[in-house]
Amino acid sequence: MIEHLPDRLDLYAMAEAGRELRGRIDLASLERVLPLLSSPDGALQVTLELGKSHDGTRYLSGTIEGTLSLQCQRCLESMAYPLQVSFQLGLVHSQEEMGKLPDRFEPLLVSQEPAHVADLVSDEVLLTLPIVPVHTDMKQCRELATDYQTPNDCQRENPFAVLAQLKQKQ
Ligand SMILES: [Zn+2]
């Protein structure tokens, strides 16, 4: 186990050799994730394992753990989002190789070597983030947002009620 994450990795060479790496990556270095965060402070713990499976597939598997600060889309306050990602990627050079990849691997198209570790981590993080992050506990929203109002369903016109009226007329 190498206790350091380099900025760049030669994926195929490391898969051929069989390598395990572990380290931290600053949130501030994840350029594509950064715009979604309400705070750039903190780091993620990353483990990477590169190797060759019995059927010859070169793979990159690993885990990403940590906490992100996202903006709740209901109350617009910051919320802590615990992240726990695990992935198993099969390295491929082309679409053709992608088609032959065993089902248990997600394809990772390697277009450039050495690959940027920050890009690899960003891709996996972006895949797991909620499209609309909201506090799971509504109470947190109400406590934080003093001017938050519960939408009053009664004041809205119920489209089904209109349909029901139409049906009665027929
Ligand atoms: Zn909220």
JSON list of C-alpha atoms and ligand atoms in Angstrom, two decimals:
[
{"chain": "A", "resi": 1, "resn": "MET", "atom": "CA", "xyz": [0.00, 0.00, 0.00]},
{"chain": "A", "resi": 2, "resn": "ILE", "atom": "CA", "xyz": [1.41, 3.36, -1.08]},
{"chain": "A", "resi": 3, "resn": "GLU", "atom": "CA", "xyz": [0.37, 6.05, 1.41]},
{"chain": "A", "resi": 4, "resn": "HIS", "atom": "CA", "xyz": [0.35, 8.84, -1.10]},
{"chain": "A", "resi": 5, "resn": "LEU", "atom": "CA", "xyz": [-1.84, 9.94, -3.99]},
{"chain": "A", "resi": 6, "resn": "PRO", "atom": "CA", "xyz": [0.15, 11.41, -6.85]},
{"chain": "A", "resi": 7, "resn": "ASP", "atom": "CA", "xyz": [-1.46, 14.04, -9.10]},
{"chain": "A", "resi": 8, "resn": "ARG", "atom": "CA", "xyz": [-1.19, 11.74, -12.11]},
{"chain": "A", "resi": 9, "resn": "LEU", "atom": "CA", "xyz": [-1.17, 7.98, -12.62]},
{"chain": "A", "resi": 10, "resn": "ASP", "atom": "CA", "xyz": [-0.05, 5.72, -15.43]},
{"chain": "A", "resi": 11, "resn": "LEU", "atom": "CA", "xyz": [-3.14, 3.56, -15.20]},
{"chain": "A", "resi": 12, "resn": "TYR", "atom": "CA", "xyz": [-2.20, 0.71, -17.52]},
{"chain": "A", "resi": 13, "resn": "ALA", "atom": "CA", "xyz": [1.34, 0.38, -16.19]},
{"chain": "A", "resi": 14, "resn": "MET", "atom": "CA", "xyz": [0.12, 0.41, -12.60]},
{"chain": "A", "resi": 15, "resn": "ALA", "atom": "CA", "xyz": [-2.64, -2.11, -13.36]},
{"chain": "A", "resi": 16, "resn": "GLU", "atom": "CA", "xyz": [-0.05, -4.34, -14.98]},
{"chain": "A", "resi": 17, "resn": "ALA", "atom": "CA", "xyz": [2.18, -4.09, -11.90]},
{"chain": "A", "resi": 18, "resn": "GLY", "atom": "CA", "xyz": [-0.67, -4.27, -9.38]},
{"chain": "A", "resi": 19, "resn": "ARG", "atom": "CA", "xyz": [-0.69, -1.28, -7.04]},
{"chain": "A", "resi": 20, "resn": "GLU", "atom": "CA", "xyz": [-2.69, -0.03, -4.08]},
{"chain": "A", "resi": 21, "resn": "LEU", "atom": "CA", "xyz": [-2.66, 3.61, -3.12]},
{"chain": "A", "resi": 22, "resn": "ARG", "atom": "CA", "xyz": [-4.28, 5.56, -0.36]},
{"chain": "A", "resi": 23, "resn": "GLY", "atom": "CA", "xyz": [-4.33, 9.25, 0.42]},
{"chain": "A", "resi": 24, "resn": "ARG", "atom": "CA", "xyz": [-6.29, 12.44, 0.74]},
{"chain": "A", "resi": 25, "resn": "ILE", "atom": "CA", "xyz": [-7.33, 14.79, -2.00]},
{"chain": "A", "resi": 26, "resn": "ASP", "atom": "CA", "xyz": [-8.33, 18.39, -1.28]},
{"chain": "A", "resi": 27, "resn": "LEU", "atom": "CA", "xyz": [-11.85, 19.37, -2.34]},
{"chain": "A", "resi": 28, "resn": "ALA", "atom": "CA", "xyz": [-10.32, 22.57, -3.70]},
{"chain": "A", "resi": 29, "resn": "SER", "atom": "CA", "xyz": [-8.47, 20.51, -6.34]},
{"chain": "A", "resi": 30, "resn": "LEU", "atom": "CA", "xyz": [-11.70, 18.95, -7.71]},
{"chain": "A", "resi": 31, "resn": "GLU", "atom": "CA", "xyz": [-12.45, 21.70, -10.21]},
{"chain": "A", "resi": 32, "resn": "ARG", "atom": "CA", "xyz": [-15.65, 20.23, -11.62]},
{"chain": "A", "resi": 33, "resn": "VAL", "atom": "CA", "xyz": [-17.11, 19.39, -8.19]},
{"chain": "A", "resi": 34, "resn": "LEU", "atom": "CA", "xyz": [-16.22, 22.75, -6.67]},
{"chain": "A", "resi": 35, "resn": "PRO", "atom": "CA", "xyz": [-19.07, 24.79, -8.26]},
{"chain": "A", "resi": 36, "resn": "LEU", "atom": "CA", "xyz": [-21.58, 22.48, -6.54]},
{"chain": "A", "resi": 37, "resn": "LEU", "atom": "CA", "xyz": [-20.14, 22.95, -3.07]},
{"chain": "A", "resi": 38, "resn": "SER", "atom": "CA", "xyz": [-21.12, 25.62, -0.58]},
{"chain": "A", "resi": 39, "resn": "SER", "atom": "CA", "xyz": [-17.63, 25.36, 0.94]},
{"chain": "A", "resi": 40, "resn": "PRO", "atom": "CA", "xyz": [-14.33, 24.31, -0.70]},
{"chain": "A", "resi": 41, "resn": "ASP", "atom": "CA", "xyz": [-12.79, 23.38, 2.67]},
{"chain": "A", "resi": 42, "resn": "GLY", "atom": "CA", "xyz": [-11.94, 19.81, 3.48]},
{"chain": "A", "resi": 43, "resn": "ALA", "atom": "CA", "xyz": [-10.59, 16.72, 1.82]},
{"chain": "A", "resi": 44, "resn": "LEU", "atom": "CA", "xyz": [-11.70, 13.28, 0.72]},
{"chain": "A", "resi": 45, "resn": "GLN", "atom": "CA", "xyz": [-10.08, 10.01, 1.70]},
{"chain": "A", "resi": 46, "resn": "VAL", "atom": "CA", "xyz": [-9.36, 7.96, -1.41]},
{"chain": "A", "resi": 47, "resn": "THR", "atom": "CA", "xyz": [-8.16, 4.39, -1.88]},
{"chain": "A", "resi": 48, "resn": "LEU", "atom": "CA", "xyz": [-7.25, 3.07, -5.33]},
{"chain": "A", "resi": 49, "resn": "GLU", "atom": "CA", "xyz": [-6.43, -0.46, -6.36]},
{"chain": "A", "resi": 50, "resn": "LEU", "atom": "CA", "xyz": [-5.03, -1.16, -9.81]},
{"chain": "A", "resi": 51, "resn": "GLY", "atom": "CA", "xyz": [-4.64, -4.67, -11.09]},
{"chain": "A", "resi": 52, "resn": "LYS", "atom": "CA", "xyz": [-5.40, -7.31, -13.65]},
{"chain": "A", "resi": 53, "resn": "SER", "atom": "CA", "xyz": [-8.33, -9.68, -13.23]},
{"chain": "A", "resi": 54, "resn": "HIS", "atom": "CA", "xyz": [-8.14, -13.41, -14.11]},
{"chain": "A", "resi": 55, "resn": "ASP", "atom": "CA", "xyz": [-9.78, -12.71, -17.48]},
{"chain": "A", "resi": 56, "resn": "GLY", "atom": "CA", "xyz": [-7.11, -10.14, -18.30]},
{"chain": "A", "resi": 57, "resn": "THR", "atom": "CA", "xyz": [-9.14, -6.98, -17.64]},
{"chain": "A", "resi": 58, "resn": "ARG", "atom": "CA", "xyz": [-7.01, -4.14, -16.33]},
{"chain": "A", "resi": 59, "resn": "TYR", "atom": "CA", "xyz": [-9.06, -2.45, -13.64]},
{"chain": "A", "resi": 60, "resn": "LEU", "atom": "CA", "xyz": [-9.15, 0.46, -11.27]},
{"chain": "A", "resi": 61, "resn": "SER", "atom": "CA", "xyz": [-11.29, -0.05, -8.20]},
{"chain": "A", "resi": 62, "resn": "GLY", "atom": "CA", "xyz": [-11.49, 2.03, -5.09]},
{"chain": "A", "resi": 63, "resn": "THR", "atom": "CA", "xyz": [-13.38, 4.02, -2.52]},
{"chain": "A", "resi": 64, "resn": "ILE", "atom": "CA", "xyz": [-13.95, 7.71, -1.85]},
{"chain": "A", "resi": 65, "resn": "GLU", "atom": "CA", "xyz": [-15.12, 8.89, 1.56]},
{"chain": "A", "resi": 66, "resn": "GLY", "atom": "CA", "xyz": [-15.64, 12.21, 3.21]},
{"chain": "A", "resi": 67, "resn": "THR", "atom": "CA", "xyz": [-18.17, 14.96, 3.76]},
{"chain": "A", "resi": 68, "resn": "LEU", "atom": "CA", "xyz": [-19.23, 17.57, 1.24]},
{"chain": "A", "resi": 69, "resn": "SER", "atom": "CA", "xyz": [-21.00, 20.85, 1.94]},
{"chain": "A", "resi": 70, "resn": "LEU", "atom": "CA", "xyz": [-23.88, 21.18, -0.50]},
{"chain": "A", "resi": 71, "resn": "GLN", "atom": "CA", "xyz": [-26.52, 23.86, -0.71]},
{"chain": "A", "resi": 72, "resn": "CYS", "atom": "CA", "xyz": [-29.94, 22.56, 0.27]},
{"chain": "A", "resi": 73, "resn": "GLN", "atom": "CA", "xyz": [-32.30, 23.45, -2.58]},
{"chain": "A", "resi": 74, "resn": "ARG", "atom": "CA", "xyz": [-35.24, 23.83, -0.23]},
{"chain": "A", "resi": 75, "resn": "CYS", "atom": "CA", "xyz": [-33.90, 26.27, 2.35]},
{"chain": "A", "resi": 76, "resn": "LEU", "atom": "CA", "xyz": [-30.68, 27.34, 0.52]},
{"chain": "A", "resi": 77, "resn": "GLU", "atom": "CA", "xyz": [-28.60, 26.73, 3.64]},
{"chain": "A", "resi": 78, "resn": "SER", "atom": "CA", "xyz": [-25.46, 24.61, 3.68]},
{"chain": "A", "resi": 79, "resn": "MET", "atom": "CA", "xyz": [-25.91, 20.94, 4.47]},
{"chain": "A", "resi": 80, "resn": "ALA", "atom": "CA", "xyz": [-23.37, 18.24, 5.27]},
{"chain": "A", "resi": 81, "resn": "TYR", "atom": "CA", "xyz": [-23.52, 15.45, 2.73]},
{"chain": "A", "resi": 82, "resn": "PRO", "atom": "CA", "xyz": [-21.68, 12.29, 3.75]},
{"chain": "A", "resi": 83, "resn": "LEU", "atom": "CA", "xyz": [-20.04, 10.69, 0.76]},
{"chain": "A", "resi": 84, "resn": "GLN", "atom": "CA", "xyz": [-19.25, 7.00, 0.50]},
{"chain": "A", "resi": 85, "resn": "VAL", "atom": "CA", "xyz": [-18.46, 5.86, -3.00]},
{"chain": "A", "resi": 86, "resn": "SER", "atom": "CA", "xyz": [-17.03, 2.59, -4.21]},
{"chain": "A", "resi": 87, "resn": "PHE", "atom": "CA", "xyz": [-16.31, 1.85, -7.84]},
{"chain": "A", "resi": 88, "resn": "GLN", "atom": "CA", "xyz": [-14.90, -0.84, -10.07]},
{"chain": "A", "resi": 89, "resn": "LEU", "atom": "CA", "xyz": [-13.76, 0.41, -13.45]},
{"chain": "A", "resi": 90, "resn": "GLY", "atom": "CA", "xyz": [-12.37, -1.59, -16.35]},
{"chain": "A", "resi": 91, "resn": "LEU", "atom": "CA", "xyz": [-9.70, 0.24, -18.34]},
{"chain": "A", "resi": 92, "resn": "VAL", "atom": "CA", "xyz": [-10.45, 0.47, -22.06]},
{"chain": "A", "resi": 93, "resn": "HIS", "atom": "CA", "xyz": [-8.82, 2.22, -24.99]},
{"chain": "A", "resi": 94, "resn": "SER", "atom": "CA", "xyz": [-11.79, 2.23, -27.37]},
{"chain": "A", "resi": 95, "resn": "GLN", "atom": "CA", "xyz": [-15.53, 1.77, -27.81]},
{"chain": "A", "resi": 96, "resn": "GLU", "atom": "CA", "xyz": [-14.80, -1.69, -29.19]},
{"chain": "A", "resi": 97, "resn": "GLU", "atom": "CA", "xyz": [-13.01, -2.73, -26.00]},
{"chain": "A", "resi": 98, "resn": "MET", "atom": "CA", "xyz": [-15.86, -1.24, -24.01]},
{"chain": "A", "resi": 99, "resn": "GLY", "atom": "CA", "xyz": [-18.26, -3.72, -25.59]},
{"chain": "A", "resi": 100, "resn": "LYS", "atom": "CA", "xyz": [-16.11, -6.66, -24.51]},
{"chain": "A", "resi": 101, "resn": "LEU", "atom": "CA", "xyz": [-15.78, -5.55, -20.90]},
{"chain": "A", "resi": 102, "resn": "PRO", "atom": "CA", "xyz": [-17.22, -8.00, -18.32]},
{"chain": "A", "resi": 103, "resn": "ASP", "atom": "CA", "xyz": [-20.47, -6.72, -16.77]},
{"chain": "A", "resi": 104, "resn": "ARG", "atom": "CA", "xyz": [-19.05, -6.24, -13.31]},
{"chain": "A", "resi": 105, "resn": "PHE", "atom": "CA", "xyz": [-16.86, -3.38, -14.54]},
{"chain": "A", "resi": 106, "resn": "GLU", "atom": "CA", "xyz": [-17.95, 0.10, -15.50]},
{"chain": "A", "resi": 107, "resn": "PRO", "atom": "CA", "xyz": [-15.84, 1.26, -18.45]},
{"chain": "A", "resi": 108, "resn": "LEU", "atom": "CA", "xyz": [-13.15, 3.87, -17.96]},
{"chain": "A", "resi": 109, "resn": "LEU", "atom": "CA", "xyz": [-12.06, 5.15, -21.34]},
{"chain": "A", "resi": 110, "resn": "VAL", "atom": "CA", "xyz": [-8.38, 6.00, -20.96]},
{"chain": "A", "resi": 111, "resn": "SER", "atom": "CA", "xyz": [-7.71, 8.70, -23.53]},
{"chain": "A", "resi": 112, "resn": "GLN", "atom": "CA", "xyz": [-4.65, 10.19, -21.94]},
{"chain": "A", "resi": 113, "resn": "GLU", "atom": "CA", "xyz": [-1.84, 8.80, -19.82]},
{"chain": "A", "resi": 114, "resn": "PRO", "atom": "CA", "xyz": [-0.83, 9.63, -17.18]},
{"chain": "A", "resi": 115, "resn": "ALA", "atom": "CA", "xyz": [-4.41, 10.30, -16.02]},
{"chain": "A", "resi": 116, "resn": "HIS", "atom": "CA", "xyz": [-5.25, 13.07, -13.57]},
{"chain": "A", "resi": 117, "resn": "VAL", "atom": "CA", "xyz": [-6.31, 11.59, -10.24]},
{"chain": "A", "resi": 118, "resn": "ALA", "atom": "CA", "xyz": [-8.45, 14.67, -9.52]},
{"chain": "A", "resi": 119, "resn": "ASP", "atom": "CA", "xyz": [-10.44, 14.02, -12.73]},
{"chain": "A", "resi": 120, "resn": "LEU", "atom": "CA", "xyz": [-10.99, 10.36, -11.85]},
{"chain": "A", "resi": 121, "resn": "VAL", "atom": "CA", "xyz": [-12.17, 11.25, -8.35]},
{"chain": "A", "resi": 122, "resn": "SER", "atom": "CA", "xyz": [-14.36, 14.10, -9.66]},
{"chain": "A", "resi": 123, "resn": "ASP", "atom": "CA", "xyz": [-16.12, 11.79, -12.13]},
{"chain": "A", "resi": 124, "resn": "GLU", "atom": "CA", "xyz": [-16.99, 9.27, -9.44]},
{"chain": "A", "resi": 125, "resn": "VAL", "atom": "CA", "xyz": [-18.16, 11.96, -7.01]},
{"chain": "A", "resi": 126, "resn": "LEU", "atom": "CA", "xyz": [-20.33, 13.67, -9.64]},
{"chain": "A", "resi": 127, "resn": "LEU", "atom": "CA", "xyz": [-22.02, 10.37, -10.48]},
{"chain": "A", "resi": 128, "resn": "THR", "atom": "CA", "xyz": [-23.25, 9.93, -6.92]},
{"chain": "A", "resi": 129, "resn": "LEU", "atom": "CA", "xyz": [-24.32, 13.47, -6.03]},
{"chain": "A", "resi": 130, "resn": "PRO", "atom": "CA", "xyz": [-28.06, 14.08, -5.81]},
{"chain": "A", "resi": 131, "resn": "ILE", "atom": "CA", "xyz": [-29.47, 16.20, -8.66]},
{"chain": "A", "resi": 132, "resn": "VAL", "atom": "CA", "xyz": [-31.43, 18.25, -6.14]},
{"chain": "A", "resi": 133, "resn": "PRO", "atom": "CA", "xyz": [-29.76, 18.11, -2.71]},
{"chain": "A", "resi": 134, "resn": "VAL", "atom": "CA", "xyz": [-32.13, 18.77, 0.19]},
{"chain": "A", "resi": 135, "resn": "HIS", "atom": "CA", "xyz": [-31.94, 18.22, 3.94]},
{"chain": "A", "resi": 136, "resn": "THR", "atom": "CA", "xyz": [-33.33, 14.76, 4.58]},
{"chain": "A", "resi": 137, "resn": "ASP", "atom": "CA", "xyz": [-34.82, 16.03, 7.82]},
{"chain": "A", "resi": 138, "resn": "MET", "atom": "CA", "xyz": [-37.35, 18.76, 7.03]},
{"chain": "A", "resi": 139, "resn": "LYS", "atom": "CA", "xyz": [-36.99, 20.11, 10.57]},
{"chain": "A", "resi": 140, "resn": "GLN", "atom": "CA", "xyz": [-33.43, 21.17, 9.80]},
{"chain": "A", "resi": 141, "resn": "CYS", "atom": "CA", "xyz": [-34.68, 23.26, 6.92]},
{"chain": "A", "resi": 142, "resn": "ARG", "atom": "CA", "xyz": [-37.31, 24.99, 9.01]},
{"chain": "A", "resi": 143, "resn": "GLU", "atom": "CA", "xyz": [-34.92, 25.68, 11.87]},
{"chain": "A", "resi": 144, "resn": "LEU", "atom": "CA", "xyz": [-32.28, 27.15, 9.61]},
{"chain": "A", "resi": 145, "resn": "ALA", "atom": "CA", "xyz": [-34.52, 29.15, 7.32]},
{"chain": "A", "resi": 146, "resn": "THR", "atom": "CA", "xyz": [-36.49, 31.52, 9.47]},
{"chain": "A", "resi": 147, "resn": "ASP", "atom": "CA", "xyz": [-38.53, 32.80, 6.55]},
{"chain": "A", "resi": 148, "resn": "TYR", "atom": "CA", "xyz": [-39.22, 29.34, 5.18]},
{"chain": "A", "resi": 149, "resn": "GLN", "atom": "CA", "xyz": [-42.90, 28.76, 4.50]},
{"chain": "A", "resi": 150, "resn": "THR", "atom": "CA", "xyz": [-44.50, 25.42, 3.97]},
{"chain": "A", "resi": 151, "resn": "PRO", "atom": "CA", "xyz": [-46.19, 25.50, 0.57]},
{"chain": "A", "resi": 152, "resn": "ASN", "atom": "CA", "xyz": [-49.89, 25.45, 1.20]},
{"chain": "A", "resi": 153, "resn": "ASP", "atom": "CA", "xyz": [-51.41, 22.84, -1.09]},
{"chain": "A", "resi": 154, "resn": "CYS", "atom": "CA", "xyz": [-54.93, 24.02, -0.31]},
{"chain": "A", "resi": 155, "resn": "GLN", "atom": "CA", "xyz": [-54.30, 27.37, -1.98]},
{"chain": "A", "resi": 156, "resn": "ARG", "atom": "CA", "xyz": [-53.21, 25.75, -5.21]},
{"chain": "A", "resi": 157, "resn": "GLU", "atom": "CA", "xyz": [-55.77, 24.65, -7.70]},
{"chain": "A", "resi": 158, "resn": "ASN", "atom": "CA", "xyz": [-55.96, 20.89, -7.71]},
{"chain": "A", "resi": 159, "resn": "PRO", "atom": "CA", "xyz": [-55.85, 19.75, -11.38]},
{"chain": "A", "resi": 160, "resn": "PHE", "atom": "CA", "xyz": [-57.67, 16.55, -10.47]},
{"chain": "A", "resi": 161, "resn": "ALA", "atom": "CA", "xyz": [-60.56, 18.48, -8.99]},
{"chain": "A", "resi": 162, "resn": "VAL", "atom": "CA", "xyz": [-60.97, 20.28, -12.33]},
{"chain": "A", "resi": 163, "resn": "LEU", "atom": "CA", "xyz": [-60.95, 16.95, -14.15]},
{"chain": "A", "resi": 164, "resn": "ALA", "atom": "CA", "xyz": [-63.54, 15.57, -11.77]},
{"chain": "A", "resi": 165, "resn": "GLN", "atom": "CA", "xyz": [-65.82, 18.55, -12.49]},
{"chain": "A", "resi": 166, "resn": "LEU", "atom": "CA", "xyz": [-65.47, 17.98, -16.23]},
{"chain": "A", "resi": 167, "resn": "LYS", "atom": "CA", "xyz": [-66.39, 14.34, -15.84]},
{"chain": "A", "resi": 168, "resn": "GLN", "atom": "CA", "xyz": [-69.50, 15.21, -13.86]},
{"chain": "A", "resi": 169, "resn": "LYS", "atom": "CA", "xyz": [-70.71, 17.48, -16.65]},
{"chain": "A", "resi": 170, "resn": "GLN", "atom": "CA", "xyz": [-70.56, 14.71, -19.25]},
{"chain": "B", "resi": 1, "resn": "ZN", "atom": "ZN", "xyz": [-32.76, 22.62, 3.90]}
]
